[in-house]
Backbone as CSV, one residue per row, in Angstrom:
resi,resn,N_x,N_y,N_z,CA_x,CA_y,CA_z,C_x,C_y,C_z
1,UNK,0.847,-1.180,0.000,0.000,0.000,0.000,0.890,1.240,0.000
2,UNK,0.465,2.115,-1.234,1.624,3.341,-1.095,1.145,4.090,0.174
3,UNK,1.915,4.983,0.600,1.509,5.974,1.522,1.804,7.376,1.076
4,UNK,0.228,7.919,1.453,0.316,9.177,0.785,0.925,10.347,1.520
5,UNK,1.572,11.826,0.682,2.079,12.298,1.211,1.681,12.953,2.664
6,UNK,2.629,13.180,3.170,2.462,14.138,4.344,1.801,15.392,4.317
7,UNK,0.646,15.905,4.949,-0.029,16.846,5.154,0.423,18.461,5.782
8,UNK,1.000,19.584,5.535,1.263,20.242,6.817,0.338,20.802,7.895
9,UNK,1.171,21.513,8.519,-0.075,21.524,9.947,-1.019,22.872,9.318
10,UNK,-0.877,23.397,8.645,-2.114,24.388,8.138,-2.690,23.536,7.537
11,UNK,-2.745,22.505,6.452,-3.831,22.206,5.847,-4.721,21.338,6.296
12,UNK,-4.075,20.573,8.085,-4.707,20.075,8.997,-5.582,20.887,9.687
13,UNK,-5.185,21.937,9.702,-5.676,23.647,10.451,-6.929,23.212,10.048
14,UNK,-6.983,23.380,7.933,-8.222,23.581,7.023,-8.786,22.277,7.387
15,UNK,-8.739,21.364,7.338,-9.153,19.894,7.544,-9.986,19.857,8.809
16,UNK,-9.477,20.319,10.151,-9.747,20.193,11.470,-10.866,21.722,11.073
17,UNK,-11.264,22.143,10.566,-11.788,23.393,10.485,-13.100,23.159,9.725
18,UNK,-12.666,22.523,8.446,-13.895,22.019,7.750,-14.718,21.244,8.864
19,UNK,-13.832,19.804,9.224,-15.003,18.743,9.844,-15.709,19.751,10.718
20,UNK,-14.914,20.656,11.718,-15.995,21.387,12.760,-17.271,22.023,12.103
21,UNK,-16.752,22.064,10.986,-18.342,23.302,10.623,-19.445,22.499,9.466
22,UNK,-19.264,21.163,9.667,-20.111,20.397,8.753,-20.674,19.344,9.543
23,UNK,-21.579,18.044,9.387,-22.397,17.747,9.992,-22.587,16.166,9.945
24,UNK,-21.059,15.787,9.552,-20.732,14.195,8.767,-20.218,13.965,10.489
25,UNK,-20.110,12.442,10.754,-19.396,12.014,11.325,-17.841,12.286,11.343
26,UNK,-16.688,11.723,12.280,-15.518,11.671,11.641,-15.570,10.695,11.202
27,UNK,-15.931,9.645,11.092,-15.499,8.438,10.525,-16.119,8.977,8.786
28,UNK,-17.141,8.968,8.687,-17.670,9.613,7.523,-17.448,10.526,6.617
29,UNK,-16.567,11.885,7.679,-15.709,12.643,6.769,-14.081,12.168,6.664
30,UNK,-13.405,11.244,7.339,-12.573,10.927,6.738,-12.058,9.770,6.118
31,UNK,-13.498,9.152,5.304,-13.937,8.081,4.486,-13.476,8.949,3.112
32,UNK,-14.725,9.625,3.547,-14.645,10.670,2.015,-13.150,11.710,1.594
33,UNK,-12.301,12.192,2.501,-11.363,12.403,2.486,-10.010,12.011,2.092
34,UNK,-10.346,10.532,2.472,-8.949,9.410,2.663,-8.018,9.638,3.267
35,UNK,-8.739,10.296,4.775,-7.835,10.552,5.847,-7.743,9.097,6.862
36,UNK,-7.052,9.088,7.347,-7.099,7.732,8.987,-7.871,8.750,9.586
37,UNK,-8.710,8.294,10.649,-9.729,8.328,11.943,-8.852,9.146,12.589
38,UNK,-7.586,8.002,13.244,-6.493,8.462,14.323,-6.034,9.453,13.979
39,UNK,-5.595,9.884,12.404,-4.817,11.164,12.640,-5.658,12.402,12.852
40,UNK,-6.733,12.273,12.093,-8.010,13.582,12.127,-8.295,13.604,13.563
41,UNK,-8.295,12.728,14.773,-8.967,12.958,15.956,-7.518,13.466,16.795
42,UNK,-6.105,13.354,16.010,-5.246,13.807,16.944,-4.361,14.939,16.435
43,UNK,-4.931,15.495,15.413,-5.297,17.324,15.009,-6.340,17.713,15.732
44,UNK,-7.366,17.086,16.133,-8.333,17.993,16.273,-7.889,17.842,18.034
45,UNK,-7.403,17.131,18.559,-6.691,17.465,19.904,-5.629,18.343,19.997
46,UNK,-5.002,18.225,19.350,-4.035,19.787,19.214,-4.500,20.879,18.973
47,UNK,-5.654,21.010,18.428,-5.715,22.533,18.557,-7.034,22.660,19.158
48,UNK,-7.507,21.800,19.892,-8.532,22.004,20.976,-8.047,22.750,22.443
49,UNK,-6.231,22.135,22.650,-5.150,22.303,23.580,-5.161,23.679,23.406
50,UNK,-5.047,24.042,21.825,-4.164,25.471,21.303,-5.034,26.465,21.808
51,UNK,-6.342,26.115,21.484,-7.540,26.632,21.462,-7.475,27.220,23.252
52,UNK,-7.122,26.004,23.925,-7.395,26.409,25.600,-6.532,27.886,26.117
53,UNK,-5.010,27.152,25.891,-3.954,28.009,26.177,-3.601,29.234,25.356
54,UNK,-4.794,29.421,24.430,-4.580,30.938,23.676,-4.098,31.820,24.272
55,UNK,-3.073,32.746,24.069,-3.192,33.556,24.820,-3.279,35.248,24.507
56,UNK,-3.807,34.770,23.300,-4.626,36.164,23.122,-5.526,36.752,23.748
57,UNK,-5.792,35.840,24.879,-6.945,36.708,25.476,-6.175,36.821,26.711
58,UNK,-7.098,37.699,27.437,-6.532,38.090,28.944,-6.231,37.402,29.838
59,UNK,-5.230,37.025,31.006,-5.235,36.205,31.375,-5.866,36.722,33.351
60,UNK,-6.677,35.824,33.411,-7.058,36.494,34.865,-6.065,36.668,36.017
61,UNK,-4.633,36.371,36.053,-4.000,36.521,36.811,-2.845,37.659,36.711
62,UNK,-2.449,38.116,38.224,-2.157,39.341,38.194,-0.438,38.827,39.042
63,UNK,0.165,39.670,38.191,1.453,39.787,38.839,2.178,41.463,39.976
64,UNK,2.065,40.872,40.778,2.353,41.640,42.156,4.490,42.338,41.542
65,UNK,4.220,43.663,40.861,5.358,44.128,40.542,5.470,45.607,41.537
66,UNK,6.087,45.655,42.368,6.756,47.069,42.912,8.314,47.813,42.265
67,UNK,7.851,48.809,42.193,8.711,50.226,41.098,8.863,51.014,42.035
68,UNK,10.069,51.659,41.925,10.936,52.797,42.456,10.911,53.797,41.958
69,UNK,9.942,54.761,41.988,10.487,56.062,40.801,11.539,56.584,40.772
70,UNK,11.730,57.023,39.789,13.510,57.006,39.485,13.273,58.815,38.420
71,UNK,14.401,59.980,39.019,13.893,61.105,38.040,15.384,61.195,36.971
72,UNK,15.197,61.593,36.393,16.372,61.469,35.084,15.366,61.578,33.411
73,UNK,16.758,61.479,32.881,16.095,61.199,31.460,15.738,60.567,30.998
74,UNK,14.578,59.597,30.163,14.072,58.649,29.548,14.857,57.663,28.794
75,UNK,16.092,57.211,29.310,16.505,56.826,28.495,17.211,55.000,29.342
76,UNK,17.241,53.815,28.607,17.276,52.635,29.244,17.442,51.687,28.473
77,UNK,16.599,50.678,29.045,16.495,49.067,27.904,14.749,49.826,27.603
78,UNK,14.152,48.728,26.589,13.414,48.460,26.205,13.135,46.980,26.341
79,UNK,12.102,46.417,26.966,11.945,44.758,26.619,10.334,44.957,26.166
80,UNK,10.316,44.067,24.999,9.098,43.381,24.924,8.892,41.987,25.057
81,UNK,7.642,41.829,25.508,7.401,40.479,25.391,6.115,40.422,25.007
82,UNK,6.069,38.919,23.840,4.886,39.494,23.283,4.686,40.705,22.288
83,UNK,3.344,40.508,22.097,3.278,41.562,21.239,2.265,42.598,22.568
84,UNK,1.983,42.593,23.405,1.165,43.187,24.026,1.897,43.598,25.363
85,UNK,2.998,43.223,26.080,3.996,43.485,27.357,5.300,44.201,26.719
86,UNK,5.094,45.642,27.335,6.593,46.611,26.872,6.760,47.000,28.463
87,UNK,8.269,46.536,28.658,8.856,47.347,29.652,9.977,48.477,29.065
88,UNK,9.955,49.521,29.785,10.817,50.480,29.414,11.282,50.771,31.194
89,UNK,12.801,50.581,31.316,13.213,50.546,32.142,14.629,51.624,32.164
90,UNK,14.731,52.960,32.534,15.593,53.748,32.934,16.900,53.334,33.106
91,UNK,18.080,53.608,32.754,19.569,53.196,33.176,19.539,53.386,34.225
92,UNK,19.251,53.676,35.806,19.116,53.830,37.110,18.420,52.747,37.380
93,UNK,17.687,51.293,37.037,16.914,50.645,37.245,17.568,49.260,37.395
94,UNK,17.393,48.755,39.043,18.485,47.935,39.676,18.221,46.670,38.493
95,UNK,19.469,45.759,37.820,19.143,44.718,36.944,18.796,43.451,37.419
96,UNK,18.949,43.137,38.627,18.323,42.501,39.172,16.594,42.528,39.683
97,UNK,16.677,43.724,40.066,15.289,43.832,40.049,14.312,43.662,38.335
98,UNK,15.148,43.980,37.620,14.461,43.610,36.207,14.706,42.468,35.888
99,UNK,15.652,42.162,36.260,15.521,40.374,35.730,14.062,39.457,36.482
100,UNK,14.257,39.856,37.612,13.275,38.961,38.539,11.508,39.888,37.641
101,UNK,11.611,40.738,37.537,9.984,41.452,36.752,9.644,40.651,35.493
102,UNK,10.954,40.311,34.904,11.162,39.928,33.171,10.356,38.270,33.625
103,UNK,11.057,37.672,34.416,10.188,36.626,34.695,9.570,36.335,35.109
104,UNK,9.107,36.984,36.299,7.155,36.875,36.821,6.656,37.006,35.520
105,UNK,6.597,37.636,34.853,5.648,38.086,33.381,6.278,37.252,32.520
106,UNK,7.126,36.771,32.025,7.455,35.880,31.174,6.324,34.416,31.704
107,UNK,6.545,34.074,33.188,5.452,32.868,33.739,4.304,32.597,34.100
108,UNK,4.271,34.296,33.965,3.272,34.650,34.413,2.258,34.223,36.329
109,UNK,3.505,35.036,36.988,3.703,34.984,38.463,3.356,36.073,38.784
């Protein structure tokens, strides 16, 4: 039996995307497909996972950070993390104390 090629994970994306929005069984849509059962039910567990741990959305937990105001000129590191977490941190700003901030929020602690 040949074996057909390998799929990538976007067109599993489209695959795992179709079955959700149609009204076949899996066994039924991946009859008609000429997909295996096992692999269609273990895409659609991966991004059921992906789906959980999104983290585009907000996350309800709060990280306990204390700051020193510091007067001078604006000028420092920059970190982002994410596309949504910017620290801007002053050259007066102990690096230890930024290391330990960088990772509560990196773990979200």
């Amino acid at each position: 039996m040949k074996r057909s090629p390998r799929k990538s994970a976007a067109r599993w994306a489209e695959l795992v995307a179709e079955f959700s929005q149609g009204t076949e069984s899996e066994r039924d849509f991946c009859t008609r497909r000429g997909i295996k059962l096992a692999t269609l039910r273990k895409w659609r567990s991966r991004y059921d996972r992906a789906k959980q741990t999104d983290t585009s959305q907000p996350s309800a937990r709060f990280v306990k950070v204390n700051l020193a105001k510091t007067v001078g000129p604006r000028s420092g590191a920059v970190f982002c993390i994410g596309t949504d977490i910017r620290l801007e941190c002053p050259t007066s700003y102990d690096p230890s104390d930024l290391a330990q901030l960088v990772l509560a929020v990196r773990l979200g602690r």
